[in-house]
Coordinates of C-alpha atoms in Angstrom, one line a residue:
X110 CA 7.4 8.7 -1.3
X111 CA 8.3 12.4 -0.8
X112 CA 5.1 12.7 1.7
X113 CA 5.9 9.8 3.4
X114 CA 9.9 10.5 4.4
X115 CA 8.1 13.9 5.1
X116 CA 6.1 13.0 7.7
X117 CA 8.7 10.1 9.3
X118 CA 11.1 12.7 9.9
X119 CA 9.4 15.1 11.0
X120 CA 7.8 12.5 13.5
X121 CA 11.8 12.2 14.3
X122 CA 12.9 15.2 14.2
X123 CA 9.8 17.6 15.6
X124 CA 11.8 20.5 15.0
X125 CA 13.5 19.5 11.7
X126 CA 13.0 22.4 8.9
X127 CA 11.9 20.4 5.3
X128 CA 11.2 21.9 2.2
X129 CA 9.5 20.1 -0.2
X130 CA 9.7 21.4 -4.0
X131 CA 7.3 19.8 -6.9
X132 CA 7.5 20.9 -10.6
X133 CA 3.6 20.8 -11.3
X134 CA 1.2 22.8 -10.1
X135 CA -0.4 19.8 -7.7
X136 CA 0.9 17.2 -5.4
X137 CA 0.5 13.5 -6.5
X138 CA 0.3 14.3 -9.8
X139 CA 2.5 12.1 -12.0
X140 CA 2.8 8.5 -10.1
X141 CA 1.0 8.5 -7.7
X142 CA -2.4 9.9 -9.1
X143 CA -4.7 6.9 -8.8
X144 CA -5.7 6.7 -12.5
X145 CA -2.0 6.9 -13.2
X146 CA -1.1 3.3 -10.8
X147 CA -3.1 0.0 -10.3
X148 CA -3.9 1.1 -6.7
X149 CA -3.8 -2.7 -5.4
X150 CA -1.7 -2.4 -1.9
X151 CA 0.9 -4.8 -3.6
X152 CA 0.9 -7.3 -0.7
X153 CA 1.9 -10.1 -3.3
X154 CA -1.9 -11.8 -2.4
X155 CA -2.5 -11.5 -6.2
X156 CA 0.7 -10.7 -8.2
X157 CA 2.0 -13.7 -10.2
X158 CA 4.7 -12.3 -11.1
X159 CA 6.1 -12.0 -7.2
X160 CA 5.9 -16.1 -6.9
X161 CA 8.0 -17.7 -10.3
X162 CA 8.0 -21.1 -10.9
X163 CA 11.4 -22.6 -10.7
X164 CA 12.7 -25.2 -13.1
X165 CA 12.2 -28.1 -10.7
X166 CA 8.1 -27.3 -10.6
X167 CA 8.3 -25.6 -7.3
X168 CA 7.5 -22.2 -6.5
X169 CA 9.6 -19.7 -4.9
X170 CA 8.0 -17.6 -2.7
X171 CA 10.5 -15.6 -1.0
X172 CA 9.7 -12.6 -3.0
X173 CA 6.1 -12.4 -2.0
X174 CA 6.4 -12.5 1.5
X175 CA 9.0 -9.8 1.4
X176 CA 6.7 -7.5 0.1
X177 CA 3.8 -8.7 2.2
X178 CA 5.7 -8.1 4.9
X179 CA 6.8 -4.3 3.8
X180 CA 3.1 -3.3 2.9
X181 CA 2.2 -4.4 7.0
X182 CA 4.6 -1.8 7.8
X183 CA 3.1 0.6 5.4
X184 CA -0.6 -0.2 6.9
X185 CA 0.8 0.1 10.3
X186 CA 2.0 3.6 9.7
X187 CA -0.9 5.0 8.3
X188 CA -2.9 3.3 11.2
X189 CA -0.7 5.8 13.1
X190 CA -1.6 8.4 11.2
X191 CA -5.3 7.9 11.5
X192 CA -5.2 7.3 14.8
X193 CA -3.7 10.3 15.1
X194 CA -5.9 12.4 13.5
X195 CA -3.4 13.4 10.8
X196 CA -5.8 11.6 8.4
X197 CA -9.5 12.5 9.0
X198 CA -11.3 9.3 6.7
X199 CA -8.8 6.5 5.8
X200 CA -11.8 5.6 3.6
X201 CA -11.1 8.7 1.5
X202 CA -7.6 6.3 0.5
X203 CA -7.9 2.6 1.3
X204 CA -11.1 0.6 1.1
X205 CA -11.3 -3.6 1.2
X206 CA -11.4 -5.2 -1.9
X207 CA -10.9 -9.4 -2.3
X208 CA -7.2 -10.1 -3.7
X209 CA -7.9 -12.7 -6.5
X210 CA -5.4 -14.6 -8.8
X211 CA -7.0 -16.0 -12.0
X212 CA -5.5 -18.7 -14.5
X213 CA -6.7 -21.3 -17.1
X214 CA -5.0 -24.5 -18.9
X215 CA -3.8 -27.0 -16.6
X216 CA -0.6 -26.2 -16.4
X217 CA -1.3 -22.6 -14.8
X218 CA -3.8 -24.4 -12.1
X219 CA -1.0 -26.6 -11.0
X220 CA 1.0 -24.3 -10.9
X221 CA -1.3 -21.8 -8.7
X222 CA -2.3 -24.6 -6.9
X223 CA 1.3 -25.0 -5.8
X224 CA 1.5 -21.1 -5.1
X225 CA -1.4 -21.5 -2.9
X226 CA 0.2 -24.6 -0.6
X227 CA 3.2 -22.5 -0.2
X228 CA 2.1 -19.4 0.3
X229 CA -1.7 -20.8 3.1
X230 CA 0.8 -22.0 5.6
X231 CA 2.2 -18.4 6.5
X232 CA 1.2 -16.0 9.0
X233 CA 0.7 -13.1 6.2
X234 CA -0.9 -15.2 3.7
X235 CA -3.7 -16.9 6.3
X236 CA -7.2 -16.9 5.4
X237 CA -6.0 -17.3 1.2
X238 CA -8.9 -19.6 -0.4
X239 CA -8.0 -21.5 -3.2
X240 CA -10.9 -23.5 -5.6
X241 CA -11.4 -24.9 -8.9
X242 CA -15.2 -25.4 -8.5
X243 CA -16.7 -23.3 -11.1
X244 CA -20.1 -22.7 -9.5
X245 CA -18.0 -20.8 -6.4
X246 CA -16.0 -19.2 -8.9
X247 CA -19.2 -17.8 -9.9
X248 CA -20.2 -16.1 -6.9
X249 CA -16.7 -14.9 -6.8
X250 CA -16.7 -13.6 -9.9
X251 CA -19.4 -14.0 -12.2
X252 CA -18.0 -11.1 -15.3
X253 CA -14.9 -13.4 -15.4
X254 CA -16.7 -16.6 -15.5
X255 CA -20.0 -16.2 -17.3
X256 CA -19.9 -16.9 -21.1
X257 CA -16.6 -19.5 -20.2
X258 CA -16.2 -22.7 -22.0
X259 CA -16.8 -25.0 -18.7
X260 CA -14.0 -27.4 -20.9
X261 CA -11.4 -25.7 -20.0
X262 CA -10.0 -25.9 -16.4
X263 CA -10.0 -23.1 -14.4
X264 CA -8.3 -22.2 -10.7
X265 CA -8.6 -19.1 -8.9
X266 CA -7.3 -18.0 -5.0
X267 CA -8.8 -15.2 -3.3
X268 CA -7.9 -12.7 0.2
X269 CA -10.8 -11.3 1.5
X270 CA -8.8 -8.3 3.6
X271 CA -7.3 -7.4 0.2
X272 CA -7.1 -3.4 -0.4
X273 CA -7.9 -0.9 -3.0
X274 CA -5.7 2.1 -2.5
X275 CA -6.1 5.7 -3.8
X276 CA -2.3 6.8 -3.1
X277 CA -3.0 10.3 -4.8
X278 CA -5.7 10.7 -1.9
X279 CA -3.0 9.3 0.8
X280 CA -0.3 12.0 -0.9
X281 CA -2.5 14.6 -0.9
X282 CA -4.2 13.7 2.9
X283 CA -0.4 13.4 4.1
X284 CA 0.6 16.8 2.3
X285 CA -2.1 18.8 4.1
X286 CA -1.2 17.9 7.2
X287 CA 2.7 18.5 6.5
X288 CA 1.5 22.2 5.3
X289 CA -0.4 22.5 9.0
X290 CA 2.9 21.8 10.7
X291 CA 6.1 24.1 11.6
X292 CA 9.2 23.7 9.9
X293 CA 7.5 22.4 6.7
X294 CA 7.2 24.3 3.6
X295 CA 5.4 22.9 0.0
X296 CA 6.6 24.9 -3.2
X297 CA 4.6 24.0 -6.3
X298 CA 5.8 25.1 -9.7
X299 CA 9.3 25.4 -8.4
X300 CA 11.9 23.0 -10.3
X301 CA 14.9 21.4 -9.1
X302 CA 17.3 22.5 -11.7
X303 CA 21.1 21.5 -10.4
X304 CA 22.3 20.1 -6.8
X305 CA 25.9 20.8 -5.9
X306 CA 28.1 20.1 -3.2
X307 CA 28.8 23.3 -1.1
X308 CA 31.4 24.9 -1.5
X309 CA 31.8 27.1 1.3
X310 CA 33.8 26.2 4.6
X311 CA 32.4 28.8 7.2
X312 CA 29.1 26.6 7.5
X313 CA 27.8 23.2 8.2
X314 CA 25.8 22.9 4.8
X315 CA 26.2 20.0 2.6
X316 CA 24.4 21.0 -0.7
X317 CA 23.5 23.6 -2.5
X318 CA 20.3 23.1 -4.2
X319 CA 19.3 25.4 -7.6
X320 CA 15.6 26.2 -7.3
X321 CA 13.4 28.0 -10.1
X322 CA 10.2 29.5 -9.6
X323 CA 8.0 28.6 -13.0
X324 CA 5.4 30.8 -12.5
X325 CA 7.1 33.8 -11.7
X326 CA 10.8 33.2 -13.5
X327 CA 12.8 33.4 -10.6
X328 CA 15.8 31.0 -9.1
X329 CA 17.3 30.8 -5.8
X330 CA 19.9 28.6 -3.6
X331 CA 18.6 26.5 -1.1
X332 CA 21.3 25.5 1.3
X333 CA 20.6 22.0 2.6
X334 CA 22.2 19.1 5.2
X335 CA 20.3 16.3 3.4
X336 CA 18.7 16.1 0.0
X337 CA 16.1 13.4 -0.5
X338 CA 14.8 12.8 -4.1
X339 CA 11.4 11.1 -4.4
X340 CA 11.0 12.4 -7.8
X341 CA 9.6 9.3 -9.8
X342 CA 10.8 9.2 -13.0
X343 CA 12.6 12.4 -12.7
X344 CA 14.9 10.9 -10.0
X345 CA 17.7 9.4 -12.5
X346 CA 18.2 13.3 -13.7
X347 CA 18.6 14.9 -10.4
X348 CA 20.7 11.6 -8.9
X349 CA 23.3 13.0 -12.2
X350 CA 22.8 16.5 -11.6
X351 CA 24.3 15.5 -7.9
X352 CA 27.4 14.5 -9.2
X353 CA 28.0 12.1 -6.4
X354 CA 30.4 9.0 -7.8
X355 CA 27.7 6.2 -6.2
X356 CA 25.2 7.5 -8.9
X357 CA 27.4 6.9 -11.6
X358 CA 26.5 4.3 -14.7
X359 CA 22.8 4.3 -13.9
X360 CA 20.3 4.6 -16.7
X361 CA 16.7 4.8 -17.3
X362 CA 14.2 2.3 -19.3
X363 CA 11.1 4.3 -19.5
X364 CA 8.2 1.8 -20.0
X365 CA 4.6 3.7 -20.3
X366 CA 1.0 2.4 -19.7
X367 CA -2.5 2.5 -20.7
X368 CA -5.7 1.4 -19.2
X369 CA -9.6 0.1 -20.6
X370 CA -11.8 2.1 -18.1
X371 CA -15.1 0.9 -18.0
X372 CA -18.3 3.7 -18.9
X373 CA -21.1 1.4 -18.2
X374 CA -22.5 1.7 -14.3
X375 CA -24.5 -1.6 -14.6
X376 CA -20.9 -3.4 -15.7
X377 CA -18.9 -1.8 -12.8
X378 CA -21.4 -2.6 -10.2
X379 CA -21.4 -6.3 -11.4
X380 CA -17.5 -6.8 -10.2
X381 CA -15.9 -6.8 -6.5
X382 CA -12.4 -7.8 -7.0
X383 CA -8.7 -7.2 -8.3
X384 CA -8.2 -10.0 -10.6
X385 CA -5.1 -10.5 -11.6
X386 CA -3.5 -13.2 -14.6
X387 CA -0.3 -14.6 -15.5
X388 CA 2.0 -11.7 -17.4
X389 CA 2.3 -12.8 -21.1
X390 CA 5.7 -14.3 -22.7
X391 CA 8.3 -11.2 -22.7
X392 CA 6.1 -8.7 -20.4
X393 CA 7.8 -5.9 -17.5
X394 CA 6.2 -7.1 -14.3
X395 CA 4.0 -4.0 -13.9
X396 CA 2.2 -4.9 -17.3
X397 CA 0.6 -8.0 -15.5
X398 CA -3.1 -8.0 -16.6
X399 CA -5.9 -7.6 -14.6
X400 CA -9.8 -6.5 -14.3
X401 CA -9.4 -4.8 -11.0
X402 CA -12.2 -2.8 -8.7
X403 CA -11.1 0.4 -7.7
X404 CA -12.0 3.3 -5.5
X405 CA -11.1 6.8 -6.9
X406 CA -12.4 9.6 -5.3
X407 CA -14.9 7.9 -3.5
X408 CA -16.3 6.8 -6.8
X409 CA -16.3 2.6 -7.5
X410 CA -14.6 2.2 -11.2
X411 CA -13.5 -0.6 -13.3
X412 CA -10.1 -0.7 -15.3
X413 CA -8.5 -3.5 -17.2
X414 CA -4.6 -3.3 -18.1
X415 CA -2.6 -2.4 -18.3
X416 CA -1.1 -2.2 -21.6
X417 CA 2.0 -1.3 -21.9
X418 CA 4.0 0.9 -24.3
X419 CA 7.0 2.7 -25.1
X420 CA 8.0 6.5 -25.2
X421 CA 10.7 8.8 -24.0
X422 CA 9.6 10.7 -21.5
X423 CA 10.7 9.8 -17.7
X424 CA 7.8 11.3 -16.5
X425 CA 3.7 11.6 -18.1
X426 CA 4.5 15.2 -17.9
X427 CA 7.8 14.7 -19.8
X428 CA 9.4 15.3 -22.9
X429 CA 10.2 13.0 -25.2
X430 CA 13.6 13.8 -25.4
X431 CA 14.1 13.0 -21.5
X432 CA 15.7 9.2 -22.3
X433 CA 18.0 10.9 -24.9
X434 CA 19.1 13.6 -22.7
X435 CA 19.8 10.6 -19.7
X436 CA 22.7 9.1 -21.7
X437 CA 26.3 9.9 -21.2
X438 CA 29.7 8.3 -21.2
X439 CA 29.4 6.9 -17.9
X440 CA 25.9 5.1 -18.7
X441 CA 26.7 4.9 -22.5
X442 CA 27.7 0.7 -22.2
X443 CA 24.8 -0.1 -19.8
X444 CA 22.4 1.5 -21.7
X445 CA 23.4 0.0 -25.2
X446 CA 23.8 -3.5 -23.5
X447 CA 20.8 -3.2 -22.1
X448 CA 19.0 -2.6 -25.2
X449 CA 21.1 -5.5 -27.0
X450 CA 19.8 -8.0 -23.9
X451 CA 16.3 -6.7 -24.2
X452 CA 15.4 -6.7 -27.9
X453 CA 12.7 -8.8 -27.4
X454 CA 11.3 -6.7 -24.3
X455 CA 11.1 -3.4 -26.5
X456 CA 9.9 -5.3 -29.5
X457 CA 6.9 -6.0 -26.9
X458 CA 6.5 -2.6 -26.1
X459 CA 6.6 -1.2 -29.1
X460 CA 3.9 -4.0 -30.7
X461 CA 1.7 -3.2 -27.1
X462 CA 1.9 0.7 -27.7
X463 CA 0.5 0.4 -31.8
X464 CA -2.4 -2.4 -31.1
X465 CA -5.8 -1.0 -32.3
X466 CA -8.4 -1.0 -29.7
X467 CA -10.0 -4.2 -31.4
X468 CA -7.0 -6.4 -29.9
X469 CA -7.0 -4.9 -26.6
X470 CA -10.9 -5.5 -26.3
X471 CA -9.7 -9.1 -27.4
X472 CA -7.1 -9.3 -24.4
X473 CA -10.2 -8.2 -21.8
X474 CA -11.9 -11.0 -23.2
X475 CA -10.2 -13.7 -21.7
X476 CA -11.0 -12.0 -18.6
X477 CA -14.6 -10.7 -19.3
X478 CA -15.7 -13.7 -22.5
X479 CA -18.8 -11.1 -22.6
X480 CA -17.4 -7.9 -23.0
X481 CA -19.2 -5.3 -25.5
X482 CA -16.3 -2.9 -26.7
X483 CA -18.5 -0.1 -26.7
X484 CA -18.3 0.0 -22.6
X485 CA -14.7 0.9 -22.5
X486 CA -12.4 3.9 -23.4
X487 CA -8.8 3.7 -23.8
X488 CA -7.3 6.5 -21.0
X489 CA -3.3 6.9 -20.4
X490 CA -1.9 5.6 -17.0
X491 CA 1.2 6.8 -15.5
X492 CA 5.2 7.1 -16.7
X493 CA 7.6 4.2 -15.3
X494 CA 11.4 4.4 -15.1
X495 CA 12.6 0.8 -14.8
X496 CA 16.8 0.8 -13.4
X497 CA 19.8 -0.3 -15.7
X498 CA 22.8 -0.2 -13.9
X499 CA 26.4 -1.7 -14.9
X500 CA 27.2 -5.3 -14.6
X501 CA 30.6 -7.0 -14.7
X502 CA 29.2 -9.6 -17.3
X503 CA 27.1 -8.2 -19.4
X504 CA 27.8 -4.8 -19.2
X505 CA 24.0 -3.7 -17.9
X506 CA 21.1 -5.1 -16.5
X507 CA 17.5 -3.9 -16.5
X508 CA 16.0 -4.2 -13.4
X509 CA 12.2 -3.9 -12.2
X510 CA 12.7 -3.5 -8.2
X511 CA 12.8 -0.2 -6.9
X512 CA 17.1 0.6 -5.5
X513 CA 18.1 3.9 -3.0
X514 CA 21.2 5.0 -4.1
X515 CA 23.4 7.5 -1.7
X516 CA 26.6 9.2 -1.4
X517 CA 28.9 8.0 1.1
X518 CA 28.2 10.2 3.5
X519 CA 24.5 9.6 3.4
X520 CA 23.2 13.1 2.6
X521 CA 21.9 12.6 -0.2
X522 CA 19.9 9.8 -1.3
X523 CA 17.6 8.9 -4.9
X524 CA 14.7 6.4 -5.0
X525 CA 15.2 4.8 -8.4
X526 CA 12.9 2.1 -9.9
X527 CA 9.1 1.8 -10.1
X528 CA 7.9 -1.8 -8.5
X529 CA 6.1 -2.6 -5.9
X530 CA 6.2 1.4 -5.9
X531 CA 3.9 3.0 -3.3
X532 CA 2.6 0.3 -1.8
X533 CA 6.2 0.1 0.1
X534 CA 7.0 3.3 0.8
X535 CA 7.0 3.1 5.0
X536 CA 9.5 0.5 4.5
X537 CA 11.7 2.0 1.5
X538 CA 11.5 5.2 3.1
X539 CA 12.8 4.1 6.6
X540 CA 15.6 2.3 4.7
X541 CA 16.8 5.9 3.0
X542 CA 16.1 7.5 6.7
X543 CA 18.6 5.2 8.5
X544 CA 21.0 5.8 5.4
X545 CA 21.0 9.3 6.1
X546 CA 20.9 9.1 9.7
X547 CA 22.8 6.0 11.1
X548 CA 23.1 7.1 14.9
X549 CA 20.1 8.6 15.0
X550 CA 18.2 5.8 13.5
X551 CA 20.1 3.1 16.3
X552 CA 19.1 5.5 19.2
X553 CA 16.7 4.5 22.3
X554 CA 14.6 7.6 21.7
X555 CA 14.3 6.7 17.8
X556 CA 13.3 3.2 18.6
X557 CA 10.6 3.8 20.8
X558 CA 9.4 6.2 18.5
X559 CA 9.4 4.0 15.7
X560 CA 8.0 1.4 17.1
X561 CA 5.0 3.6 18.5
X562 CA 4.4 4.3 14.8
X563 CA 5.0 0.9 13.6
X564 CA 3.9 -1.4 16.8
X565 CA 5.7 -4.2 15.0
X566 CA 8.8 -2.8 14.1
X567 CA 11.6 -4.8 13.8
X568 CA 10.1 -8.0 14.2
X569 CA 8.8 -10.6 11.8
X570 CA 5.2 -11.1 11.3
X571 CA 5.3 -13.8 9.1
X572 CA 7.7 -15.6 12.4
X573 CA 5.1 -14.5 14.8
X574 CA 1.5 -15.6 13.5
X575 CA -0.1 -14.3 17.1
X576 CA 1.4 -11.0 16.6
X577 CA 0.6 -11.0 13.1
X578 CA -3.0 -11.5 14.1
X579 CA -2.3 -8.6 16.6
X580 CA -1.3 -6.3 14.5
X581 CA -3.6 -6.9 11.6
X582 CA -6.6 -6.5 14.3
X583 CA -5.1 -3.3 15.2
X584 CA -4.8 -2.3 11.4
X585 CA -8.1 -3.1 10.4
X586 CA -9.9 -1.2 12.9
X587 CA -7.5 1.5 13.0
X588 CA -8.7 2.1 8.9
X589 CA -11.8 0.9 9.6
X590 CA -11.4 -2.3 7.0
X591 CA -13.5 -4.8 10.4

């Protein structure tokens, strides 16, 4: 996220000065690493939990071709970018890899089978394959369906211009090129430790921003018109250190993650796909299961997860004291409410985070019936901050979407939340840019230049199924995914 309002502005704003501080010692080291996220593009071709079923039987949809519709702004960008030259490979980051949802009982193939007639008919959905026929399943996706009782009935769709996304490649690409440009300066080991409100009148600063220096001990001021935190889980601590009043009464849920990685080459080579399943009974929306294909430095892998757990830390490079440290008066209510609402949610987590390795071999089994435990290792995935915020009624609400939050005057904004995460970042980002910069963002020279970024800016693909068709032509061969 901090790359990507990076680069926007200082596409903007050529001569814009931006310093950009991270704790670690690396970039894209927490989030956005690729072992650390599901890398699937979230274009809601595959994601259950983006299409509920409603109580009438019908499915609502509205969700997924939101997001579909933000991650074509996010590939238009990076096309962009490429074409640009700012990014020398986009095959070092995205790669094509088939979209597939996967169910069984015949209650979950109605029910995709309704997904799939809502969803075919639109512009951004076009080209989704839907089938029941085991034997095609099989070509699909023989790991999932060899060794299946052929009783049981089984439904799968697919997209074939489905992605595989390395976003720690992306940061790291988009960081090196911010480093090659003027006006932009990267600090690593330098922590954000307080943001005030300046105090001075003789200037035009808005914030003062308290810097230190891990390596070598040292803290400075950094006087700054707009403050941008990007920070992941370490957003909600910096929003509080701001003291701004729009920022008060959030909290934190941290909910952490764990993946089966797969150690055997023959295995790996054998799948081509991100399958993904229906969540299970009580389970946060980024614990969806699924045997997905991925790309990670260069290198073809196989992961199944994720599981989810519990643990205190905001970020994977945390302490465990972070969620403790979050609460205060103002966030006090939410927080408890929260956890009163959501007994059975952290009940989950906790019973997810203590399973023995025989019971999560068990859970890959109904996506792999032939699995030999041997062929996977247990590795840690990344931290997740999910929002609770105050609510008239029940005091507070968890919340699994991602939320900016900004003072008044807009300069200062915080990215708070965790889902669809990355994957929307053009669109999220250009959301906290036109916060910050209203006029600006209006103006005929802004336009233009946003739509030469993003040709189909402002306008509806999923409205528009020859310019969709345009622009995803342009896409595709931009980042080479013909």
């Amino acid at each position: 996220m901090s790359a990507t309002i990076a680069m926007l502005l200082k596409e903007l704003m050529p001569n814009v000065t931006i310093d950009i501080y991270e704790r670690l010692d690396s970039v894209a080291a927490e989030s956005s690493d690729a072992w650390n996220n599901a890398g699937t593009g979230h274009s809601a071709f595959c994601e259950l939990n983006y299409t509920p079923q409603k109580p009438d039987g019908s499915v609502d949809i509205s969700k997924a071709l939101k997001i579909a519709a933000a991650f074509e702004l996010s590939r238009q960008f990076w096309s962009y970018l490429a074409n640009k030259k700012y990014i020398a490979d986009p095959h070092s980051f995205i790669n094509k890899n088939p979209h597939m949802s996967f169910v069984w009982g015949r209650d979950n193939v109605d029910y995709l089978k309704k997904r799939y007639e809502a969803l075919a008919p639109h512009p951004l959905f076009e080209g989704m394959k839907f089938s029941e026929n085991t034997a095609e399943l099989m070509e699909w996706i023989p790991l999932v369906m060899q060794g299946r009782d052929t009783s049981q009935p089984v439904a799968a769709t697919r997209m074939e211009r489905g992605t595989d996304i390395d976003f720690g490649a992306l940061t790291r690409a988009l960081i090196e090129r911010l480093k090659q440009t003027e006006g932009i300066n990267l600090y690593l080991q330098h922590e954000v430790k307080d943001i005030d409100p300046d105090s001075r009148d003789e200037d035009d600063y808005t914030w003062e921003v308290f810097v230190k220096d891990t390596v070598h001990n040292k803290k400075k001021k950094i006087n700054a018109n707009y403050v941008f935190i990007c920070a992941g889980g370490g957003s909600l601590h910096l929003l509080d250190k701001s003291g701004i009043h729009e920022g008060e009464g959030y909290g934190g849920f941290p909910v952490s993650g764990q993946w089966l990685r797969c150690t055997n080459r023959e295995v790996i080579e054998k799948h081509a796909a991100k399958v993904y399943g229906k969540p299970a009974l009580g389970a946060p929306p980024m614990s969806v299961p699924h045997l997905d294909t991925r790309i990670i430095n260069g290198k073809k892998e196989l992961l199944f997860g994720p599981y989810a757990g519990f643990s205190g830390k905001f970020l994977k490079s945390g302490s465990i004291l972070d969620l403790p440290r979050s609460i205060e008066f103002s966030n006090l209510w939410p927080v408890i409410a929260v956890g009163i609402h959501n007994y059975s949610l952290t009940k989950y987590l906790i019973m997810q985070a203590t399973q023995s390795q025989e019971h999560r071999i068990e859970a890959l089994r109904e996506y792999f019936p032939e699995v030999k435990g041997e062929d996977w290792e247990l590795i840690v995935a990344g931290q997740r901050v999910q929002i609770i915020k105050k609510d008239d009624e029940e005091g507070g609400v968890l919340e699994f979407g991602t939320e900016i939050v900004s003072s008044a005057d807009g300069s200062l904004s915080a990215l708070l939340g965790a889902s669809p995460g990355a994957s929307t970042s053009v669109a999220v980002m250009l959301d906290m840019v036109k916060k910050a910069f209203p006029k600006q963002f209006e103006s005929e020279a802004w336009q233009q230049k946003l739509k030469e970024m993003i040709p189909a800016f402002g306008k509806s693909l999923d409205e528009d199924h020859d310019l969709c068709v345009h622009i995803r032509d342009y896409v595709e061969k931009s980042l080479g995914l013909l």
